[in-house]
Each structure stands twice: as C-alpha cells, then as structure tokens.
Backbone as numpy.savetxt, mean C-alpha at the origin, in Angstrom:
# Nx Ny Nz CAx CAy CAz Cx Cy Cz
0.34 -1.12 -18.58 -0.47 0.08 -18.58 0.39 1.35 -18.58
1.69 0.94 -17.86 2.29 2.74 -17.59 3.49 2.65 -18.99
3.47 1.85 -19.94 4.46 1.74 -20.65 4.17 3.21 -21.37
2.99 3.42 -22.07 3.11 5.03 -22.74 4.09 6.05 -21.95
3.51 6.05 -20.94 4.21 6.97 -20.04 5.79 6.41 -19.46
6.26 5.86 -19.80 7.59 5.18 -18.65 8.87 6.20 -19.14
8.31 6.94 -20.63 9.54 7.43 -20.67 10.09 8.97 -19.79
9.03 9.42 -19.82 8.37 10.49 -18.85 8.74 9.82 -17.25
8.48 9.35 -16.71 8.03 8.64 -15.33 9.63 8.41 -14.97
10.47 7.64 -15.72 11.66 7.16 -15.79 12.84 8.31 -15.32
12.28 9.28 -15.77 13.23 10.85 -15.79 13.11 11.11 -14.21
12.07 11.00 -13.80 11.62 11.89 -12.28 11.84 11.24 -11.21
12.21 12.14 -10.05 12.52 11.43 -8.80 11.22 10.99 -8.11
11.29 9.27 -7.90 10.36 9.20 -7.06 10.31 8.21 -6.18
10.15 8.72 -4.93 10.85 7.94 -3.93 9.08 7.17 -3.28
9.51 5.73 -2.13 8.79 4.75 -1.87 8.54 4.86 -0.57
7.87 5.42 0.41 8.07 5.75 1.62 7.67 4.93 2.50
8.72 3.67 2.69 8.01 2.24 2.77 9.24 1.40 2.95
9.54 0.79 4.24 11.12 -0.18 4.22 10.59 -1.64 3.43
9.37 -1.80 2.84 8.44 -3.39 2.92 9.54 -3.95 1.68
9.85 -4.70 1.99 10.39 -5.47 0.43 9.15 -6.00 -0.48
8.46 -6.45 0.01 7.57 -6.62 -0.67 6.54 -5.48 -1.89
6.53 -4.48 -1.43 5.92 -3.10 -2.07 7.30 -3.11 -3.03
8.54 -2.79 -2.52 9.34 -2.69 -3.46 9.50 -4.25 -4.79
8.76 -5.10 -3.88 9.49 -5.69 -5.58 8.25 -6.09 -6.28
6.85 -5.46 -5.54 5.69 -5.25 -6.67 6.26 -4.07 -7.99
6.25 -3.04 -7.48 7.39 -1.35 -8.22 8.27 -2.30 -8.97
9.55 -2.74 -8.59 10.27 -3.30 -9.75 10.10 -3.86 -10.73
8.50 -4.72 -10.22 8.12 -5.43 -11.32 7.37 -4.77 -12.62
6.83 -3.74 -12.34 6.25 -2.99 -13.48 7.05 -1.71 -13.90
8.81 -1.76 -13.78 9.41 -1.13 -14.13 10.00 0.29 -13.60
9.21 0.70 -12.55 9.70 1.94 -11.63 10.71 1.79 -11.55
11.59 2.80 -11.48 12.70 3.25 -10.80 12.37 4.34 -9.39
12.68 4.27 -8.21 12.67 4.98 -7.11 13.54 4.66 -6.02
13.74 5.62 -5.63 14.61 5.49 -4.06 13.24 5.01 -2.35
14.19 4.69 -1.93 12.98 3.78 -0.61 13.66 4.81 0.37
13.00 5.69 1.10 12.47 6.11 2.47 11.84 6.06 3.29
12.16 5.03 4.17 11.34 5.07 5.02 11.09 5.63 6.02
9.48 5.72 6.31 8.95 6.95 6.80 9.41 6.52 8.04
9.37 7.59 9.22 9.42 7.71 10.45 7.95 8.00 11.01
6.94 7.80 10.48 5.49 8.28 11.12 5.45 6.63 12.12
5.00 7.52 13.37 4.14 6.68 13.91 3.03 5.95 13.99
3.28 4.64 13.82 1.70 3.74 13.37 0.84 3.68 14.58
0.75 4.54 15.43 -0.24 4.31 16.73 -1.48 5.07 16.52
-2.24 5.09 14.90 -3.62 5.93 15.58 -4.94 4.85 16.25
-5.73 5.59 16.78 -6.62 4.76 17.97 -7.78 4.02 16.44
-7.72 3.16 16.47 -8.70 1.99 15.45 -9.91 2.73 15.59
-10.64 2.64 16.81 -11.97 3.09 17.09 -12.27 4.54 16.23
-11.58 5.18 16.00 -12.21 6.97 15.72 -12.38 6.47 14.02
-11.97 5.73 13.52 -12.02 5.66 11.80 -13.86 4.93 11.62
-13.85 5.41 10.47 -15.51 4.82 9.81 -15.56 3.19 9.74
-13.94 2.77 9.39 -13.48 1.21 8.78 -12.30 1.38 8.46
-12.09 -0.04 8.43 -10.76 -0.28 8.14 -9.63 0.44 6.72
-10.65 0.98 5.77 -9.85 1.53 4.75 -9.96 3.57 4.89
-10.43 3.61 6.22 -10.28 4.90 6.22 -8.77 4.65 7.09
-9.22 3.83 8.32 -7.41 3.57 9.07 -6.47 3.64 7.70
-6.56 2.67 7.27 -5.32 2.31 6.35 -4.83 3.85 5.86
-6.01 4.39 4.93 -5.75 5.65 3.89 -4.62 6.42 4.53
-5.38 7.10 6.46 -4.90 7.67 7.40 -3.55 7.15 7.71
-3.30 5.97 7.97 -1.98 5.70 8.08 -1.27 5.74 6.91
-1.32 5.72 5.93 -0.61 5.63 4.61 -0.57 7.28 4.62
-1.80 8.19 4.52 -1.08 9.04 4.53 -0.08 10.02 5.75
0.05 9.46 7.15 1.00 9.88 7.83 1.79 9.80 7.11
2.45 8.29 6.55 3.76 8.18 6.35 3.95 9.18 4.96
3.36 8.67 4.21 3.64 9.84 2.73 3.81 11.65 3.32
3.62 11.98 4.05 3.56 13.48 4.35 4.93 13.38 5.55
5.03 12.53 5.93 6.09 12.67 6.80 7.30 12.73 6.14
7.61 11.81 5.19 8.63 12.05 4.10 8.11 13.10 3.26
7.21 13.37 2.53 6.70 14.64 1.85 7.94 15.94 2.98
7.04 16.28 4.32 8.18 17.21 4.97 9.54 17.54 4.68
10.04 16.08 5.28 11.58 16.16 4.87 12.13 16.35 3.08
11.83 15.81 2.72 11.90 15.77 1.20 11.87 17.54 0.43
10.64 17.89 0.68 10.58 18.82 0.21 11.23 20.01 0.44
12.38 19.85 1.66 13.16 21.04 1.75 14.24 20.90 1.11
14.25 19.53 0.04 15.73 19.44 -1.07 15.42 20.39 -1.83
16.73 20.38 -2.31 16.48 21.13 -3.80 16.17 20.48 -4.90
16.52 19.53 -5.13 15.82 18.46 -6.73 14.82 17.77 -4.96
13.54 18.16 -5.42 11.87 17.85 -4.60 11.77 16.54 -5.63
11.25 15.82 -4.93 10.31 14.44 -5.60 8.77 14.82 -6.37
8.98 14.18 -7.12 8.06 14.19 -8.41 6.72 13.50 -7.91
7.14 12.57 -6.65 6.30 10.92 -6.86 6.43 10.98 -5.46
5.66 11.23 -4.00 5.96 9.79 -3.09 4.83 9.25 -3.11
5.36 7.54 -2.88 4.24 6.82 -2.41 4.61 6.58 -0.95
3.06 6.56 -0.49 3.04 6.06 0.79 2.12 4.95 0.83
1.78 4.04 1.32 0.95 2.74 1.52 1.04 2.16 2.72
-0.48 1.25 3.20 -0.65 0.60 4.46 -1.23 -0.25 4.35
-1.23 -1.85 4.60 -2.38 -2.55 4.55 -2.66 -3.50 5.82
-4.04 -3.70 5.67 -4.35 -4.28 7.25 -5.29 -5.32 6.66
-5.60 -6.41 7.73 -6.07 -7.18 7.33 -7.67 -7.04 8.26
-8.64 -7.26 8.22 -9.74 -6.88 8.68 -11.17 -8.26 8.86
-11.65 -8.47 9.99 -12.41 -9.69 10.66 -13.75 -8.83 10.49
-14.50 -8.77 10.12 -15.67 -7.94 10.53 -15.23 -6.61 10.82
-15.87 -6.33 12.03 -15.07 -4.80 12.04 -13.66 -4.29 12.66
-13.41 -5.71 13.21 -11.59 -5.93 13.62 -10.86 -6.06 12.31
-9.94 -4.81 13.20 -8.90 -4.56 12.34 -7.15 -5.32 12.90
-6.95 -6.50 11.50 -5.50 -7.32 12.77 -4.38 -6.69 11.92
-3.54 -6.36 12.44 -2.05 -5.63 11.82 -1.67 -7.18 12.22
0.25 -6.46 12.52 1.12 -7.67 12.41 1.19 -8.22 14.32
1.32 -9.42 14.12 1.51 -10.11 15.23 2.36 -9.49 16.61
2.34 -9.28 17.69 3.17 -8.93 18.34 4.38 -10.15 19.23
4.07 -11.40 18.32 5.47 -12.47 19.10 4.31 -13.41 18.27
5.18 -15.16 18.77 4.52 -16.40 17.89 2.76 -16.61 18.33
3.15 -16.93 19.92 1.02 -16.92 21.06 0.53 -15.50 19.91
0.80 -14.88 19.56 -0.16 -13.48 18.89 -0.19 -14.07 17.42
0.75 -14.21 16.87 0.18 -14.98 15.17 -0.56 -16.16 15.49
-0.27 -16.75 16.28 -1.38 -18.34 16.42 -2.50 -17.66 16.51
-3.05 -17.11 17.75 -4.15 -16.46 17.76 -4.73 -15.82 16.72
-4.29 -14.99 15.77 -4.57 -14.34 14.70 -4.80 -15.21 13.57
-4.41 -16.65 13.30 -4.40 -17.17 12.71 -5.55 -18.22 12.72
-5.85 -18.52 14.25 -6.94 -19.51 14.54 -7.92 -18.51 14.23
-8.02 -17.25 14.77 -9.53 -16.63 14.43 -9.76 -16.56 12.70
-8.76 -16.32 11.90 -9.01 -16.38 10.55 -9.26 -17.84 9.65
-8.80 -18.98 10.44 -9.44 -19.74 10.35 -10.77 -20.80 9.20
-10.42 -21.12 8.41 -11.75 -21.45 7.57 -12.85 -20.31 7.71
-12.20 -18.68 7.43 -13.60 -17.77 7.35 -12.81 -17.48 6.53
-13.72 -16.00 5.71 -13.05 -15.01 4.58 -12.90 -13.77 5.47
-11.65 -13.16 5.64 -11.16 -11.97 5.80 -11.38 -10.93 4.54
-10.96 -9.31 5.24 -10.45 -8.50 4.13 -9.25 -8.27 3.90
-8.16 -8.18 3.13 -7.31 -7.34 3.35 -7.36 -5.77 2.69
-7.33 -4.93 3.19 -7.29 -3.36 2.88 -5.77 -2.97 2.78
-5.72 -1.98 1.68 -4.32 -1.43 1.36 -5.20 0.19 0.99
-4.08 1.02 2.10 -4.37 2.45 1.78 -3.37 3.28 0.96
-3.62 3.56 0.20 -2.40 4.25 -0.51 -2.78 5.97 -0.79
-1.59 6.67 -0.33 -2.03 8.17 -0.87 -0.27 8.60 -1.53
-0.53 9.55 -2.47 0.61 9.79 -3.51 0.86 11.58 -3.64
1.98 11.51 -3.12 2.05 13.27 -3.25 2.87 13.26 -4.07
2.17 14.11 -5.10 2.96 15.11 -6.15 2.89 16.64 -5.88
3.42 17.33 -6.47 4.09 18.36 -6.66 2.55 19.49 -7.12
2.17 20.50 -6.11 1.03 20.95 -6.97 0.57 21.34 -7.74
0.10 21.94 -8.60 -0.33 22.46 -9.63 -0.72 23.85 -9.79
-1.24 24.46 -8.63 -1.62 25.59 -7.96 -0.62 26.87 -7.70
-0.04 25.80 -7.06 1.28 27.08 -6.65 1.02 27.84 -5.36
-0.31 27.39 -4.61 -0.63 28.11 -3.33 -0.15 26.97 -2.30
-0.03 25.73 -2.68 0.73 24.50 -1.61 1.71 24.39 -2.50
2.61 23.30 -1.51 4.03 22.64 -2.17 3.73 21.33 -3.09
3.23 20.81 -2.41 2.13 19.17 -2.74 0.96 19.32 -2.97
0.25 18.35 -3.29 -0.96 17.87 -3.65 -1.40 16.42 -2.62
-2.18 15.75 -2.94 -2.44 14.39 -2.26 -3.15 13.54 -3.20
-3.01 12.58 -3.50 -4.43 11.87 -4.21 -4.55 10.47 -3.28
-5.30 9.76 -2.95 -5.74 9.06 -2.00 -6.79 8.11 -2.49
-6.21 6.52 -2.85 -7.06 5.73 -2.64 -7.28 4.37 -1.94
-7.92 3.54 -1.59 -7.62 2.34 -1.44 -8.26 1.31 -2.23
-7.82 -0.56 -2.06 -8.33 -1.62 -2.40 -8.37 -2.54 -1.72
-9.84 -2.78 -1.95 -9.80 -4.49 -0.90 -9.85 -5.85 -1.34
-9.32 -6.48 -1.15 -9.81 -7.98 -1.31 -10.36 -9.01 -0.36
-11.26 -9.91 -0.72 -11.25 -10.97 0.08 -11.02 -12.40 -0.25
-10.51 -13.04 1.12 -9.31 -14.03 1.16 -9.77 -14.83 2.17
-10.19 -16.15 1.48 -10.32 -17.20 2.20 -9.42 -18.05 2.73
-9.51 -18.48 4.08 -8.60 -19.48 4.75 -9.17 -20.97 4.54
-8.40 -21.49 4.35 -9.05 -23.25 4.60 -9.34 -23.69 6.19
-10.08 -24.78 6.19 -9.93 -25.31 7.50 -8.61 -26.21 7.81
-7.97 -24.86 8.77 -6.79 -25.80 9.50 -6.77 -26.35 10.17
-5.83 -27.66 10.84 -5.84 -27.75 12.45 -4.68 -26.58 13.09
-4.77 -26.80 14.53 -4.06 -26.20 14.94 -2.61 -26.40 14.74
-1.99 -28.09 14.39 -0.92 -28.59 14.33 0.10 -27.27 13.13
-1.06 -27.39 11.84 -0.63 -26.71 10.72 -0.39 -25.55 10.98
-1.43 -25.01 11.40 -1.31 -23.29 12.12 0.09 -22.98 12.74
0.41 -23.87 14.08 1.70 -23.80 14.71 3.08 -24.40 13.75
2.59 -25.05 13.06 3.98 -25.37 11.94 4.25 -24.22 11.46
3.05 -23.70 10.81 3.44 -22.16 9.87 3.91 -21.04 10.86
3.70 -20.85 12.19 4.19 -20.09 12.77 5.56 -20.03 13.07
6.01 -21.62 13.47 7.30 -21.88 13.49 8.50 -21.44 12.36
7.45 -21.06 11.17 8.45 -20.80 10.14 9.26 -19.70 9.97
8.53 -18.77 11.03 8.54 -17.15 11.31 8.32 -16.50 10.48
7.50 -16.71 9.51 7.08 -16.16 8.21 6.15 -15.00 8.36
5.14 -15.35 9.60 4.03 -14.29 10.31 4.46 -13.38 10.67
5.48 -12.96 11.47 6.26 -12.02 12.26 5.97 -10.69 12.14
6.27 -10.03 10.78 6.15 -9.46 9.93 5.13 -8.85 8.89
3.91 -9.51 8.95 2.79 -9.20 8.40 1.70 -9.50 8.59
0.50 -8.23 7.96 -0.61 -8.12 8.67 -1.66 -9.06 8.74
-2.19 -9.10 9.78 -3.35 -10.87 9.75 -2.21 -12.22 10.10
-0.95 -11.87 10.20 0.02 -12.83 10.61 0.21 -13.70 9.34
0.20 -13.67 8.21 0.62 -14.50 6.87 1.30 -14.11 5.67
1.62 -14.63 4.67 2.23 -13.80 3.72 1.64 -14.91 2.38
0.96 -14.03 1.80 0.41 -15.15 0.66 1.59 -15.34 -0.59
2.23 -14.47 -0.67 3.59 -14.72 -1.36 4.58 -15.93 -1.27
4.20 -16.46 -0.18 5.13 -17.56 0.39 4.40 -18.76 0.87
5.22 -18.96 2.10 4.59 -20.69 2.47 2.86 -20.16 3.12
2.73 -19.10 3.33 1.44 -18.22 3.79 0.38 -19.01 2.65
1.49 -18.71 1.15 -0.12 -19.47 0.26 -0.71 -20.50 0.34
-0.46 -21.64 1.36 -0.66 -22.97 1.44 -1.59 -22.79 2.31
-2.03 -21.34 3.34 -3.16 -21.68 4.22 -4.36 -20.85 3.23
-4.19 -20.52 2.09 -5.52 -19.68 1.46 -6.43 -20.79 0.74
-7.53 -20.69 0.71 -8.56 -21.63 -0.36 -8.68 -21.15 -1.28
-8.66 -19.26 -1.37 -9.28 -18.98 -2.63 -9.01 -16.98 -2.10
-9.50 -16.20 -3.34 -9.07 -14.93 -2.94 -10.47 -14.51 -3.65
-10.93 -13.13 -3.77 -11.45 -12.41 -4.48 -11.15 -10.79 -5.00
-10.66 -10.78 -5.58 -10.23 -9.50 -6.09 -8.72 -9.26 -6.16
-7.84 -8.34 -6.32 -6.45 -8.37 -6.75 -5.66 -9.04 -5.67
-5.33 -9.98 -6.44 -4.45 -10.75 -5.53 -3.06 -9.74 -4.76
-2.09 -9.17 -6.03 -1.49 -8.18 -5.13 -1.06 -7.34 -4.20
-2.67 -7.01 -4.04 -3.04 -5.90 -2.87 -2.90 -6.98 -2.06
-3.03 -8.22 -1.55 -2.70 -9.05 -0.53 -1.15 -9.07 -0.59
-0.44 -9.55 -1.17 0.80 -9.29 -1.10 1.13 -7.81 -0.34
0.26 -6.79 -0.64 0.69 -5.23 0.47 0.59 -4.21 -0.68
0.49 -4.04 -2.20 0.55 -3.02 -3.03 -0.65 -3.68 -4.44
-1.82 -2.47 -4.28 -2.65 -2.83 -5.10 -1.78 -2.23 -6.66
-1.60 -2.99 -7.88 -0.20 -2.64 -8.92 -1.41 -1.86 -10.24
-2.62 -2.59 -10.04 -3.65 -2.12 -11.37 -4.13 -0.69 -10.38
-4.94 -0.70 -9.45 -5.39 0.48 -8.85 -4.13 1.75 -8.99
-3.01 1.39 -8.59 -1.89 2.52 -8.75 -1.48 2.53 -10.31
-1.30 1.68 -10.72 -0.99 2.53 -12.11 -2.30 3.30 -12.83
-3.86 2.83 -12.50 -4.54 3.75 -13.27 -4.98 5.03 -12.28
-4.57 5.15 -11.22 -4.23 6.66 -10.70 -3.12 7.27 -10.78
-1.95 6.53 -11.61 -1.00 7.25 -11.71 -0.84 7.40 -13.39
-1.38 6.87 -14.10 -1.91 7.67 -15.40 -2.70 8.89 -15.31
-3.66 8.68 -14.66 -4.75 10.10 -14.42 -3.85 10.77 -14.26
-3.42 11.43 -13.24 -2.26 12.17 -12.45 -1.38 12.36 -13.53
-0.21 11.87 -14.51 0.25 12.33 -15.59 -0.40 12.58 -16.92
-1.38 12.30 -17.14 -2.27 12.94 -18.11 -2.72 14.12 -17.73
-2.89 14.43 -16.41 -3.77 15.73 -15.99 -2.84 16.57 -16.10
-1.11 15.94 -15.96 -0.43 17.22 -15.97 0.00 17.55 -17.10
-0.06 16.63 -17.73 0.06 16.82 -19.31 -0.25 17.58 -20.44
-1.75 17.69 -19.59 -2.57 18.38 -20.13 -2.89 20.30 -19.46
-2.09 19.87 -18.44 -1.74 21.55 -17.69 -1.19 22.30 -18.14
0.29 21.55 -18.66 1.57 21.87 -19.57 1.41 22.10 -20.57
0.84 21.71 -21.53 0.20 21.73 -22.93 0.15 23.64 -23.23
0.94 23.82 -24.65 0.24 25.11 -25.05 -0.84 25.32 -25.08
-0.84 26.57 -24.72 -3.17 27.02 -25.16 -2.78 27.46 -26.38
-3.99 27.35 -27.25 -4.23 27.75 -28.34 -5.48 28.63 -28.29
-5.73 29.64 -29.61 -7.15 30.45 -29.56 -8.41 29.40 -29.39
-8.36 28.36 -30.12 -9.28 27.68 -29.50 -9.52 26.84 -28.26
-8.23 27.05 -27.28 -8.97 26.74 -25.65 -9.23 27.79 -25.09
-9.32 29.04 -25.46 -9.59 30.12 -25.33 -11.34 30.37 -24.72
C-alpha cells in the first residue's frame, strides 16, 4: 500500500517511540526506515476513568508519542513521523496488560482460557503541523481483534509459562511464537495481536501524505 509513497516517506525522519521488538519488526517488514525512542511516559493511568479499553490504549499511546514529540522537537532536523502505540488485551470490561511474575501469567492465562478475548492496539502519530499556530499535529486511531483460546489444562498453561515467553506481553502470550499453540482461531488483523495494526497504519498514513501533498501543491486560478 505505501509503495507509491516510499520514495517520499524514505527521505524523512521518523522515529518509533516504542523499545517493543516486535512493533519494530512489523515497520521493517513493510519497508520503513526509522530510529526507535523509547518513550519515558509513564504507563500508570487509573483503568477506571476511560469509556473502554481502546480509549486506555489511544491515551496511553498517546502519552508516549508526545513525550518523545517534547524532546524531539527541540532538535533542529524535527521528525517528520512519530509513532507511538499501546496494546492491551481486554476480558469483558477487564483490561489485562503484561503479567507481573509467572502465579500472574498463570492466572491471566487460566481466566482467558477456552473464551474469546480482545486485543486493542492504540496508536496516535505526530506530524509536523500544517497551521503554523502548533508545532505538531496528532492523528489517533485504534484496532481490535478477537482471539480465541482453546481449552487448556492447567499442565499446558504452566508449561507455556515456564517458557518465559509471557513475561513480557499483554494478556500474558505472544501469538508470534510458542503463544500460537494456545489460540483456536482469531478475528480480524492478526497483526494488531502481534502489538502493531500494519493495514490500519498504512491507510492513515497515506491520508496524512496525500493531505500534505495536496497542501504543498501550487494553486492555480482555478482553485481560486
């Protein structure tokens, strides 16, 4: 999808505000070039004050994007591009991040259990404004999927924990890995489970270079 544009895109600084390897080697795979900063925002906002789980996410995704946005923008060559992104995994109206030790992924793992979860990914993207009355802009979206577990026993559950594969990610699994052996089935972009929705961001990040494209563009008497 971003091939029209890559030659454009390719030129500009745009950094990943995100230590995840995983986000980074979704980006590699559809050809980005960017530098990885990771943000310093604090992931402690209170669950309860959000509508749902993809307003949390958005909110946390965009701490981190504006927190690097800050620093960033007092360079002199400013970023063209940050991304920021968050994803959580979601029970009804529980929202499970990452495990806090192995007893916390078991647990997280038995409740997900032969049900369908969500996973939510918030993503917001600051560019450079257009206006000239801010420094940035924001654009802000998210994607969900849902992701079925099989019926485990507990034996399997605690094998996969042992692998320390959970540690690290949200709902305690990683469908990228030995994680895929506890799914039955998914609905909607598989990716965004992996942590980076790749179709949702590239067709907001076409919009976004077409719009500026079209900013830049000579006027003629007839846009007059």
């Amino acid at each position: 999808m971003l091939q029209p544009l890559l030659p454009t895109i390719l030129e500009q600084r745009i950094v990943l505000a995100s230590g995840s390897p995983r986000r980074q080697e979704i980006l590699k795979r559809i050809g980005l070039k960017f530098e990885v900063v990771p943000s310093k925002f604090e992931e402690n906002l209170q669950k309860s004050s959000f509508a749902g789980p993809h307003e949390y996410a958005k909110a946390t995704a965009r701490g981190k994007a504006l927190e690097v946005a800050d620093r960033l923008y007092s360079q002199v060559k400013k970023p063209d591009l940050i991304i920021g992104a968050d994803t959580v995994v979601s029970l009804g109206s529980d929202i499970i991040e990452k495990p806090a030790d192995e007893e916390d992924a078991f647990k997280i793992l038995k409740r997900l259990n032969a049900k369908t979860h969500e996973v939510v990914t918030g993503v917001v993207l600051v560019v450079p404004s257009l206006t000239g009355t801010e420094k940035f802009a924001t654009v802000e979206f998210h994607e969900s999927t849902e992701v079925c577990f099989g019926d485990l026993t507990d034996e399997m559950l605690k094998g996969y924990v042992a692998t320390g594969e959970p540690m690290d990610k949200a709902g305690g699994y990683g469908i990228q890995a030995i994680g895929s052996s506890l799914v039955q089935g998914i609905h909607g972009d598989y990716f965004n489970v992996e942590g980076f929705p790749v179709y949702h961001f590239c067709k907001k990040l076409v919009e976004i270079y077409r719009e500026r494209q079209l900013s830049s563009a000579p006027r003629t008497d007839q846009d007059c």
